[in-house]
Short mmCIF file of C-alpha atoms in Angstrom, two decimals:
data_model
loop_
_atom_site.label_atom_id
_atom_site.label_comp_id
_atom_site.label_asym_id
_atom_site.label_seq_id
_atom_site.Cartn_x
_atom_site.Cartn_y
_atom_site.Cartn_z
CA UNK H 244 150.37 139.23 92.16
CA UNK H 245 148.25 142.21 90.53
CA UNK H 246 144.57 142.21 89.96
CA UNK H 247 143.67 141.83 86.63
CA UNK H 248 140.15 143.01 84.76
CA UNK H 249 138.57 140.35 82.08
CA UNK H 250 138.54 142.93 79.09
CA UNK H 251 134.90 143.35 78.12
CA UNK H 252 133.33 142.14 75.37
CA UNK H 253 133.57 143.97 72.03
CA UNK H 254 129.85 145.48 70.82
CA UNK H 255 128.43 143.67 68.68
CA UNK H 256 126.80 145.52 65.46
CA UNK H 257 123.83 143.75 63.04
CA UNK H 258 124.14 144.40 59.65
CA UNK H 259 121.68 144.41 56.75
CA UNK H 260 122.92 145.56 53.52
CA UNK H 261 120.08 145.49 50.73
CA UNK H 262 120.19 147.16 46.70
CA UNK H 263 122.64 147.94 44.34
CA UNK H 264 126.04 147.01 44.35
CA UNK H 265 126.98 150.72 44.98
CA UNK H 266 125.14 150.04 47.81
CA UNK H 267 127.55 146.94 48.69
CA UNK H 268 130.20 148.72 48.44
CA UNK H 269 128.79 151.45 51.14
CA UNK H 270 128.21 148.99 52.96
CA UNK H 271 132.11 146.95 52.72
CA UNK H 272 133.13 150.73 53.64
CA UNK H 273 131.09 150.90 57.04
CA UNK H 274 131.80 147.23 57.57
CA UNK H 275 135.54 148.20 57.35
CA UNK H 276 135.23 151.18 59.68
CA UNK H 277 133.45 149.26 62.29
CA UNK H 278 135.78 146.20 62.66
CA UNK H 279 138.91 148.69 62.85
CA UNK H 280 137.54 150.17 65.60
CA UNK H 281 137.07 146.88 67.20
CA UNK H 282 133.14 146.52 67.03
CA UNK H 283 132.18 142.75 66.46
CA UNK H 284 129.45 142.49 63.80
CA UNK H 285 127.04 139.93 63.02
CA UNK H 286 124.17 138.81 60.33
CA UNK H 287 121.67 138.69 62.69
CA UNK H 288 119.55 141.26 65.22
CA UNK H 289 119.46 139.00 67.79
CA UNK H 290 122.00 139.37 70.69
CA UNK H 291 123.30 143.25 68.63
CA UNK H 292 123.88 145.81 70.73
CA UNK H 293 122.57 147.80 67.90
CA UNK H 294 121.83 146.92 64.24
CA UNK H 295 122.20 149.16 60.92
CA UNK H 296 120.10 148.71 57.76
CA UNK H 297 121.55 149.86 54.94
CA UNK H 298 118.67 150.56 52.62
CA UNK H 299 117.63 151.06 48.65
CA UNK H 300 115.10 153.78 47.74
CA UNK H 301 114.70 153.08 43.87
CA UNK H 302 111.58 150.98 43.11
CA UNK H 303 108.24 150.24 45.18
CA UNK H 304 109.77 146.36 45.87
CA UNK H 305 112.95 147.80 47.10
CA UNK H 306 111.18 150.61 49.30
CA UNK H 307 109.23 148.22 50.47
CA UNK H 308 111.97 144.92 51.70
CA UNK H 309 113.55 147.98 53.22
CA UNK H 310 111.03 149.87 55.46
CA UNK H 311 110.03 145.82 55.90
CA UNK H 312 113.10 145.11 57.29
CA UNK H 313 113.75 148.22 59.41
CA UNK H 314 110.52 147.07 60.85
CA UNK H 315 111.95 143.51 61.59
CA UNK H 316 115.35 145.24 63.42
CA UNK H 317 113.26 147.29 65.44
CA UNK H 318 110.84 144.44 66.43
CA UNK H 319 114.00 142.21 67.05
CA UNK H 320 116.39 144.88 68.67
CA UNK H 321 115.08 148.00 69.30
CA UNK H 322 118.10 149.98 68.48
CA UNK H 323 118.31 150.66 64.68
CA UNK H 324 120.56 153.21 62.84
CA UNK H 325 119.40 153.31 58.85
CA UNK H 326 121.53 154.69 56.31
CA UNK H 327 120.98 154.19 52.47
CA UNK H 328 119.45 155.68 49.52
CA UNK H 329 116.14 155.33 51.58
CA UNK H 330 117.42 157.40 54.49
CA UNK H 331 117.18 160.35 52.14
CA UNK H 332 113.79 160.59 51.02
CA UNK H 333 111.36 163.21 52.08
CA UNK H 334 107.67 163.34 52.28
CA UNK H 335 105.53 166.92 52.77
CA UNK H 336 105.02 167.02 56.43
CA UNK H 337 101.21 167.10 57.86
CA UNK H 338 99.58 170.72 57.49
CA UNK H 339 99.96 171.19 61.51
CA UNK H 340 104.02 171.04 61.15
CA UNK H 341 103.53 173.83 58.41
CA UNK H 342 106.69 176.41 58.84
CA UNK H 343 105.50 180.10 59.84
CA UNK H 344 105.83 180.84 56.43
CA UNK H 345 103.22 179.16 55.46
CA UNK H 346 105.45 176.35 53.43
CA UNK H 347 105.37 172.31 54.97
CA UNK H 348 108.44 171.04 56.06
CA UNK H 349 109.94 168.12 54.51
CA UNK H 350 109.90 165.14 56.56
CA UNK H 351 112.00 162.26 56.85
CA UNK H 352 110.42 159.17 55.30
CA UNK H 353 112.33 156.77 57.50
CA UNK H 354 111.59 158.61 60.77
CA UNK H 355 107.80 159.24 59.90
CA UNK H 356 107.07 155.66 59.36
CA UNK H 357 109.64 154.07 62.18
CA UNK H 358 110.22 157.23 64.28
CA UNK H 359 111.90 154.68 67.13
CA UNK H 360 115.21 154.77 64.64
CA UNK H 361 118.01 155.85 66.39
CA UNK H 362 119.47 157.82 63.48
CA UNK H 363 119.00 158.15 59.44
CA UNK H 364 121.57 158.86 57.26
CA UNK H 365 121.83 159.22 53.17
CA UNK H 366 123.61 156.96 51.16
CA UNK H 367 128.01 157.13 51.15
CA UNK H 368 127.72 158.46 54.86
CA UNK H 369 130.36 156.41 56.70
CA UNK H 370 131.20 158.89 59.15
CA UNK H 371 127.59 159.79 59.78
CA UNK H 372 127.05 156.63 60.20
CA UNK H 373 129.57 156.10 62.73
CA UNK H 374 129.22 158.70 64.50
CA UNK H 375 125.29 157.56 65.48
CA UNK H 376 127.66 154.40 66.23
CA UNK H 377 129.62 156.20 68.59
CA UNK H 378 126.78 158.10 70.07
CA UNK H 379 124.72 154.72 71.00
CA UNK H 380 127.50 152.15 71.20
CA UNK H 381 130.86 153.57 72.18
CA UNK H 382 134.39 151.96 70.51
CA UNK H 383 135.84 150.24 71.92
CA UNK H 384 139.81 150.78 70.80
CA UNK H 385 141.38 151.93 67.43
CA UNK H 386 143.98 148.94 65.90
CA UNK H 387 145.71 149.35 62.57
CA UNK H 388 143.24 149.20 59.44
CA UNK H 389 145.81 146.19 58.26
CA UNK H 390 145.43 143.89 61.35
CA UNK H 391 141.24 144.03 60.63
CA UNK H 392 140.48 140.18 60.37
CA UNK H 393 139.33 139.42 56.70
CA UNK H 394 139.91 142.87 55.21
CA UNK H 395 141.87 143.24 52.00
CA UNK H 396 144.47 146.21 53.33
CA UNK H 397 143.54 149.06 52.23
CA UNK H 398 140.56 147.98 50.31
CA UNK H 399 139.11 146.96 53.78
CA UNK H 400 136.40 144.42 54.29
CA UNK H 401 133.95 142.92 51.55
CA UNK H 402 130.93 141.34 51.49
CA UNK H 403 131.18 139.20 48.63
CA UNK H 404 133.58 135.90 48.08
CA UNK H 405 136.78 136.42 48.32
CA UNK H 406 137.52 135.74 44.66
CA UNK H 407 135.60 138.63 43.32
CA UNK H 408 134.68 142.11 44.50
CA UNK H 409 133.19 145.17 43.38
CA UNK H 410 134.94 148.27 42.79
CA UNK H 411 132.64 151.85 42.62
CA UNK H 412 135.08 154.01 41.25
CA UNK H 413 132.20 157.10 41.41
CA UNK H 414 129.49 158.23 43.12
CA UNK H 415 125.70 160.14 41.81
CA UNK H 416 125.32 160.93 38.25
CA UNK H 417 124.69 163.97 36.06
CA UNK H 418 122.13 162.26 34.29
CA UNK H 419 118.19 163.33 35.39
CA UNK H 420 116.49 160.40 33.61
CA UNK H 421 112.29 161.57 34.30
CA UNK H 422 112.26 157.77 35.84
CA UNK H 423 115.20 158.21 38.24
CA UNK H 424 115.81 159.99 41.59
CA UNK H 425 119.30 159.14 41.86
CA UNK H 426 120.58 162.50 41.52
CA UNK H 427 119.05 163.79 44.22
CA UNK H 428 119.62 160.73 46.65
CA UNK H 429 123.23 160.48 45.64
CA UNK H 430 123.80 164.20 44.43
CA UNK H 431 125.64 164.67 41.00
CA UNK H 432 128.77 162.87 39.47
CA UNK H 433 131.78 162.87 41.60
CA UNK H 434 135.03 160.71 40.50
CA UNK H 435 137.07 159.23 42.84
CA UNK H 436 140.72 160.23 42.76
CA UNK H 437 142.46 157.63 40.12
CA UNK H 438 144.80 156.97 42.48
CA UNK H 439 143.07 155.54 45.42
CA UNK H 440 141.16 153.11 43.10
CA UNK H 441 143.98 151.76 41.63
CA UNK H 442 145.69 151.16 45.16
CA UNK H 443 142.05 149.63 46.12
CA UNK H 444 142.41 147.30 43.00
CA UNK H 445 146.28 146.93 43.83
CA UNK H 446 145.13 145.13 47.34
CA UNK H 447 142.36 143.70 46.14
CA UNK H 448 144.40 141.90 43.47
CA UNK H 449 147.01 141.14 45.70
CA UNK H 450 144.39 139.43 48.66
CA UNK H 451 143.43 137.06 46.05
CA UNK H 452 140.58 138.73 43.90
CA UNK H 453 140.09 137.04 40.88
CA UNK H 454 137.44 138.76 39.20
CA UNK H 455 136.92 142.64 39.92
CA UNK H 456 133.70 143.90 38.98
CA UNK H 457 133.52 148.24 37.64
CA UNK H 458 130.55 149.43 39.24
CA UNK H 459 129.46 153.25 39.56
CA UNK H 460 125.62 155.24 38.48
CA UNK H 461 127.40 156.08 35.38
CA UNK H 462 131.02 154.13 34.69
CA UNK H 463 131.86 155.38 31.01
CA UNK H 464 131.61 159.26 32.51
CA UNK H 465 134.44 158.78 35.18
CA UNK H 466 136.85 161.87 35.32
CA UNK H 467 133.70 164.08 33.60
CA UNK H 468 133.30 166.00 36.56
CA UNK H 469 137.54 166.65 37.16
CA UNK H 470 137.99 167.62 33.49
CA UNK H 471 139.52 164.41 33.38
CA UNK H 472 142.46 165.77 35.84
CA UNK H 473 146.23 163.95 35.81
CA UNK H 474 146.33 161.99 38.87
CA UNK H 475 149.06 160.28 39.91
CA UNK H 476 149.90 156.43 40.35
CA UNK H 477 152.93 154.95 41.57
CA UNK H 478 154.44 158.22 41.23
CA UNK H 479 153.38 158.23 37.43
CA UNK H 480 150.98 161.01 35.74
CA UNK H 481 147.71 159.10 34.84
CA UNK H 482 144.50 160.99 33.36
CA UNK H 483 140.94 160.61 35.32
CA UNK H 484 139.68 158.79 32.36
CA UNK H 485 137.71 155.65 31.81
CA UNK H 486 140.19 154.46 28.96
CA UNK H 487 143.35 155.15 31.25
CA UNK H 488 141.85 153.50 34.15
CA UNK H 489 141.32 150.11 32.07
CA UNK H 490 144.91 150.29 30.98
CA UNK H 491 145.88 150.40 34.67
CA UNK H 492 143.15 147.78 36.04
CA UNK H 493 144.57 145.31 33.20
CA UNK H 494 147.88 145.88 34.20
CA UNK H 495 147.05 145.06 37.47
CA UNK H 496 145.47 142.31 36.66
CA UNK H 497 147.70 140.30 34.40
CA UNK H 498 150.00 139.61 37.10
CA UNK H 499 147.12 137.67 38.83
CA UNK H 500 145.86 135.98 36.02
CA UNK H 501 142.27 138.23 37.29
CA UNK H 502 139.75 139.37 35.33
CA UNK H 503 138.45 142.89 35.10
CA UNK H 504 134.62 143.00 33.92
CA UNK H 505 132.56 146.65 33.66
CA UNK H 506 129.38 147.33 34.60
CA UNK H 507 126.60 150.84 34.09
CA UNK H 508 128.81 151.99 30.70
CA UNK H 509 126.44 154.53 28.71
CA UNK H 510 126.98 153.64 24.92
CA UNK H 511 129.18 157.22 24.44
CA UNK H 512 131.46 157.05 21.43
CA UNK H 513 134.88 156.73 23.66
CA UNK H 514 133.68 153.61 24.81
CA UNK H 515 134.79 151.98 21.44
CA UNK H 516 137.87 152.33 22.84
CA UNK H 517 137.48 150.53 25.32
CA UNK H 518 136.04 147.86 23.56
CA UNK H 519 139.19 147.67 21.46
CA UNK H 520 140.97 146.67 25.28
CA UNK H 521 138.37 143.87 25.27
CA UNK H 522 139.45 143.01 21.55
CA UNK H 523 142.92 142.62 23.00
CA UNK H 524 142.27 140.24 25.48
CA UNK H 525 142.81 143.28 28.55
CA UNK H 526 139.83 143.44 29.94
CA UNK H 527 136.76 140.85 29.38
CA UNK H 528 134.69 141.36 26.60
CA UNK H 529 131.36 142.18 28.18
CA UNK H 530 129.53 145.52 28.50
CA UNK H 531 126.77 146.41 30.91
CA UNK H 532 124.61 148.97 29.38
CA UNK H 533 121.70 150.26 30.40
CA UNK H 534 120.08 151.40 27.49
CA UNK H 535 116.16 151.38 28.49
CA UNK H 536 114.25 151.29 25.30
CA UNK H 537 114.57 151.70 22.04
CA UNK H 538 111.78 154.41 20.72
CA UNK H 539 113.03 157.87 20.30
CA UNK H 540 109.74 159.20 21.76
CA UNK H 541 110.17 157.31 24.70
CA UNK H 542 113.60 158.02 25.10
CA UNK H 543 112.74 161.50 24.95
CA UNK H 544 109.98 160.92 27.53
CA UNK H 545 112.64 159.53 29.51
CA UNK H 546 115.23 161.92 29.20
CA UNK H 547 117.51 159.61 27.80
CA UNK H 548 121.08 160.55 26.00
CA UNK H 549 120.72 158.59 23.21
CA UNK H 550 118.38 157.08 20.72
CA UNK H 551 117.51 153.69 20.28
CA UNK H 552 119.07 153.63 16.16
CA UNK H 553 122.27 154.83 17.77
CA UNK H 554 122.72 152.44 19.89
CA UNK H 555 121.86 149.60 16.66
CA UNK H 556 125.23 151.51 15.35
CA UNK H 557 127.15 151.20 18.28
CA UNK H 558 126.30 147.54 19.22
CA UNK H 559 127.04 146.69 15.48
CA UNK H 560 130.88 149.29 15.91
CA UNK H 561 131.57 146.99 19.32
CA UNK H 562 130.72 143.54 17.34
CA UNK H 563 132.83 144.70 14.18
CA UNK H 564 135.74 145.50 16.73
CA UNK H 565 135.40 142.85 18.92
CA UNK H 566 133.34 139.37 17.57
CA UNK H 567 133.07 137.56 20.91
CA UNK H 568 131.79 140.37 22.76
CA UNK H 569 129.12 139.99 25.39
CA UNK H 570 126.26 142.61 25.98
CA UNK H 571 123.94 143.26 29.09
CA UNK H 572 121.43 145.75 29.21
CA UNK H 573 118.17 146.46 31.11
CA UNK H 574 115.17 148.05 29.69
CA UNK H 575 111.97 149.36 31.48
CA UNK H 576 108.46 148.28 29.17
CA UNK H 577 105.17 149.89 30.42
CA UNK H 578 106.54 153.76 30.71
CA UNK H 579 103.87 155.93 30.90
CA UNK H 580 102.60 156.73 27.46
CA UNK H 581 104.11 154.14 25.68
CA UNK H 582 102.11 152.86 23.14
CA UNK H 583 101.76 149.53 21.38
CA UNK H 584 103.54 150.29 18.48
CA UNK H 585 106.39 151.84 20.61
CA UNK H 586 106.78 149.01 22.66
CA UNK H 587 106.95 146.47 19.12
CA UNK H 588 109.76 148.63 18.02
CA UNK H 589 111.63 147.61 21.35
CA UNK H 590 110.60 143.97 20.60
CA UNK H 591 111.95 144.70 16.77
CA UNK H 592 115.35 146.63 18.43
CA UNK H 593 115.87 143.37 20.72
CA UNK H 594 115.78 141.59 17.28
CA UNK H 595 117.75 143.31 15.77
CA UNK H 596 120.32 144.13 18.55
CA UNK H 597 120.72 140.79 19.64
CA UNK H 598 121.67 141.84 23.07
CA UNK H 599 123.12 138.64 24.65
CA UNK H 600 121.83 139.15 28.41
CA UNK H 601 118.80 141.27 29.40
CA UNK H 602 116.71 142.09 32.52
CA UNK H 603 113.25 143.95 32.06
CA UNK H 604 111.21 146.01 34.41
CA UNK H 605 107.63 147.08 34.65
CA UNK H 606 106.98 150.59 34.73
CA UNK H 607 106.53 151.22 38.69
CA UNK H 608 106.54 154.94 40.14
CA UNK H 609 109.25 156.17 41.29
CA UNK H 610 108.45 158.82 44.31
CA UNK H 611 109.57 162.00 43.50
CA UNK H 612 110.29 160.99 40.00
CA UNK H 613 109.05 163.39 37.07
CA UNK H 614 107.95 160.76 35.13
CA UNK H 615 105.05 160.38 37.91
CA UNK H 616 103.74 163.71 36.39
CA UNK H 617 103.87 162.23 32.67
CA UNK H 618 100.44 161.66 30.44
CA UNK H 619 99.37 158.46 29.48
CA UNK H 620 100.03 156.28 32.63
CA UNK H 621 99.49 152.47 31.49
CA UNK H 622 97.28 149.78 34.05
CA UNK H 623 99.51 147.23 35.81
CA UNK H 624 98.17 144.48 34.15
CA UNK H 625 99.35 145.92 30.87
CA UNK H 626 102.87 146.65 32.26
CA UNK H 627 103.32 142.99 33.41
CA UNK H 628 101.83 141.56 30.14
CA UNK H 629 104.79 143.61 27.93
CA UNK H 630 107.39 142.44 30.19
CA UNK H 631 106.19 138.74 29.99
CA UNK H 632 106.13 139.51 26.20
CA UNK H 633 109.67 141.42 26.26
CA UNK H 634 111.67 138.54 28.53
CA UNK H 635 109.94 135.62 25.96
CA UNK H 636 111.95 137.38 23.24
CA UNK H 637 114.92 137.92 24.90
CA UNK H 638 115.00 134.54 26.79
CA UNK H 639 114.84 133.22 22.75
CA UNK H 640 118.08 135.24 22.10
CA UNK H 641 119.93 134.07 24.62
CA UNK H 642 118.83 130.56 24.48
CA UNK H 643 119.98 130.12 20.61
CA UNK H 644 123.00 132.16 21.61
CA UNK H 645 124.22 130.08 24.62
CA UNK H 646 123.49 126.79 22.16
CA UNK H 647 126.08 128.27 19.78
CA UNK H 648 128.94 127.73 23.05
CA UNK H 649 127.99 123.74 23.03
CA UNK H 650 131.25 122.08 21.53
CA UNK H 651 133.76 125.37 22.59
CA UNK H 652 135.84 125.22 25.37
CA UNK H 653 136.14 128.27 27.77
CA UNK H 654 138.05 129.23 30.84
CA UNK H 655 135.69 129.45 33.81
CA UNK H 656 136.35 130.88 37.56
CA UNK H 657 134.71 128.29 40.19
CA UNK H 658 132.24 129.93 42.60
CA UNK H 659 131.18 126.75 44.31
CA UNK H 660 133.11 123.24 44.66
CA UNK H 661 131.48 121.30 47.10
CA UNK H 662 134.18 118.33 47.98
CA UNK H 663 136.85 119.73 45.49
CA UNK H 664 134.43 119.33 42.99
CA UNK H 665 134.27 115.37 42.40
CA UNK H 666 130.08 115.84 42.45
CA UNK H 667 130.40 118.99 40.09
CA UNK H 668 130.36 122.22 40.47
CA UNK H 669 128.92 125.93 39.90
CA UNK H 670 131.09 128.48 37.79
CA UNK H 671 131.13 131.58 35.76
CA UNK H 672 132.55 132.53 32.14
CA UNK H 673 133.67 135.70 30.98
CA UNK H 674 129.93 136.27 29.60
CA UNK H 675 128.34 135.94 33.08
CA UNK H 676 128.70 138.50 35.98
CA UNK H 677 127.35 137.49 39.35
CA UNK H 678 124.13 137.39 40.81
CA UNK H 679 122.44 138.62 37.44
CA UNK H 680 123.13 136.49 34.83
CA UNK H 681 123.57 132.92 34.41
CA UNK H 682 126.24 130.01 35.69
CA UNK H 683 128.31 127.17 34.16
CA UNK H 684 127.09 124.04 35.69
CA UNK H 685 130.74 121.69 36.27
CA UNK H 686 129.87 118.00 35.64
CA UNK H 687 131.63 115.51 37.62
CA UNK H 688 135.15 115.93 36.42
CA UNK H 689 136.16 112.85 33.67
CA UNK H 690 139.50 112.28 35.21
CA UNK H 691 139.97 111.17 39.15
CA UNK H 692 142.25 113.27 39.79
CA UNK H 693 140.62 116.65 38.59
CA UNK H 694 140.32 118.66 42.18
CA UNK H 695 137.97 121.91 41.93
CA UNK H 696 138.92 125.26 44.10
CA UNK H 697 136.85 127.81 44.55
CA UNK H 698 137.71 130.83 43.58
CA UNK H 699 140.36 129.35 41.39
CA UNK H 700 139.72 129.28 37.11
CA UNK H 701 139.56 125.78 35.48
CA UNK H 702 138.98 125.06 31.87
CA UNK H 703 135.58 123.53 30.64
CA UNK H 704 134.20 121.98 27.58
CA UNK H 705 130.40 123.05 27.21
CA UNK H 706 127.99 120.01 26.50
CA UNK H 707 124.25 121.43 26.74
CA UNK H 708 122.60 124.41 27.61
CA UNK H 709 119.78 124.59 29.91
CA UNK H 710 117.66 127.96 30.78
CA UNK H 711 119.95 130.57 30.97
CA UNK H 712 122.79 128.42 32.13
CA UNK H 713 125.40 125.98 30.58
CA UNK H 714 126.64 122.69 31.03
CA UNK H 715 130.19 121.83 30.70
CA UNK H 716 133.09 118.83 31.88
CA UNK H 717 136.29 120.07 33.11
CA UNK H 718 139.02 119.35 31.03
#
């Protein structure tokens, strides 16, 4: 009879994930990395043998629930690796660190504040990351990437429901917007080879994905930076282009009955074409674009690439080509210099534009940003007061255009059933994207035997709107 050794315990890894959804899908990468090499990982800092925060180093709130929560890890766990767009911001080192010629270092934000870190990296750093892994937490053993509990093959692990992921299909952007720092946290554009995203969306499809969400710093550019290079899929010649991507992701998706929604498009010309997918029931009718404001002054003070009449002429192009389309955009109020007359021409564009969903921020400094440099910085109060004013306009617009859905009947995908639905339920139409816009609240179905899934599509008739949600009975 021969000794045998109880196998140890695999390491356990904590994992924060907090920003963008380019951030998410950073994070779905490392997530995937660690559980093929056999590392446990968990929500929670207590009991990790280490923990990783991967941060967001856009806004002051985001800066801030970051450092915040490095903080936490540390206080919790004591062994912290950070990655994230944080991990790559600098500050001016003290005047005793000066180099011999005479020039201060740059400093690591992350370490000068929480120098106890174990390691910072920048943001799409997986093997930076894991090799600070390595270093402080050894793997334990190496199994197939397909035998990894929960992952979707080769699209690996993911963070969200199972019935919908994200898909970044690039990384940085070309773009050097005087309110952004971006670029230089996440470098300029670089397109993925078409290729490997189609065999992501392939596998993601094929795990059960119902709903795959576009997601990049700049989605409408893809295949800029190649020159839009021939790639090949499935041993066929297919260009590193935004339009012949669609095509692909729609053909993908039929099959599975899925839906394939885009988010970040800049409003260039070729995206008409892609609305004219929409049109043709491809690809869901719903743009997110982040068009920012409206004034050409501003938009020059913001570095912008296009101007706020423009984009009236494109809206009104994407309406003419496709009627039931669905439009998203943010907008920052409160840039520096803008005056009152500039920001009632973004209340008249909103007016005019009818832009179906919108999100508003409050100018806040961005650290390294040029637009910190800018004339004419406005007080906080007055910030917050024009976004109050902004989101009571466009609340109005998208309250009198989710009352015009009462009486239709639309196909919805179910993100929450609780007991198969016979209390109601929580779902999603083609005009609503996760997490940032609103829901379809299920009543109780009419019939007894109605059963709700989730993840599964369902047809509704919509009865009421409340807020920025509707209310519908499954038919």
């Amino acid at each position: 009879m021969s000794d045998s050794t109880p196998a140890a315990p695999a390491p356990r890894i904590g994992f924060v994930s907090l920003g963008c959804p380019k951030a998410l899908t950073d994070s779905e990468l490392i997530l995937t990395q660690l559980t093929a090499e056999g590392y446990q990982t968990s929500k929670t800092f207590e009991g990790a043998d280490l923990v990783i925060v991967n941060t967001c180093g856009f806004i002051d709130d985001a800066v801030k629930e970051s450092l915040d929560t490095i903080g936490e890890a540390l206080a919790v766990n004591g062994k912290v690796i950070v990655t994230g767009c944080l991990g790559a911001k600098t500050i001016a080192a003290s005047a005793g660190s000066a180099s011999a010629g005479g020039q201060k270092d740059q400093q690591n934000l992350v370490k000068h504040l929480h120098p106890a870190v174990l390691a910072v990296t920048g943001p799409h750093a997986t093997g930076q990351v894991m090799d600070a892994v390595h270093q402080h937490c050894p793997k334990p053993h190496q199994p197939f990437i397909d035998l990894v509990p929960g992952a979707f093959g080769a699209a690996g692990i993911k963070l969200t429901p199972r019935h919908y992921a994200y898909l970044k299909i690039s990384e940085g952007c070309n773009h050097h917007c005087t309110f952004c720092i971006i670029p230089s946290l996440r470098g300029g554009l670089v397109s993925r080879p078409i290729g490997d995203v189609l065999g992501e969306a392939r596998a993601l499809f094929e795990g059960g994905v119902k709903e795959l969400l576009i997601v990049s710093q700049d989605t409408a550019a893809y295949g800029v930076d190649t020159q839009y290079r021939t790639g090949f899929w499935d041993g066929r010649p297919v260009k590193t282009r935004l339009l012949d991507l669609a095509r692909q992701l729609a053909a993908l998706a039929e099959p599975h009955g899925a839906w394939v929604r885009l988010h970040y498009v800049y409003p260039y010309p070729h995206v008409d074409e892609i609305v004219e997918l929409m049109a043709a029931g491809r690809i869901l009718p719903y743009l997110d674009v982040p068009l920012q404001h409206s004034h050409p002054d501003v938009l020059r003070r913001m570095q912008r690439p296009a101007s706020g009449q423009r984009n009236l002429e494109r809206i009104a192009r994407w309406r003419e080509i496709c009627p039931q389309i669905v439009i998203r955009s943010t907008f920052i109020v409160g840039f520096p210099g803008e005056s009152e007359a500039e920001f009632e021409h973004l209340l008249d564009f909103m007016r005019a534009a009818q832009i179906d969903r919108a999100g508003c921020f409050a100018y806040s400094p961005v650290d390294g940003a040029p637009a910190n440099q800018l004339p004419g910085m406005l007080p906080q109060d007055v910030r917050e007061q024009r976004r109050a004013r902004f989101m009571a306009v466009a609340e109005q617009i998208s309250t009198a255009k989710l009352r015009q859905r009462i009486g239709a009947t639309m196909q919805v995908l179910v993100d929450s059933a609780p007991a198969q639905g016979r209390k109601g339920a929580t779902a999603r139409s083609y005009a609503d994207a996760p997490e940032i816009d609103g829901t379809v609240q299920l009543l109780p179905p009419e019939k007894i035997s109605k059963r709700l899934t989730q993840g599964q599509f369902t047809r509704a008739r919509i009865v009421d709107a409340r807020g920025h949600d509707l209310v519908a009975v499954p038919v």
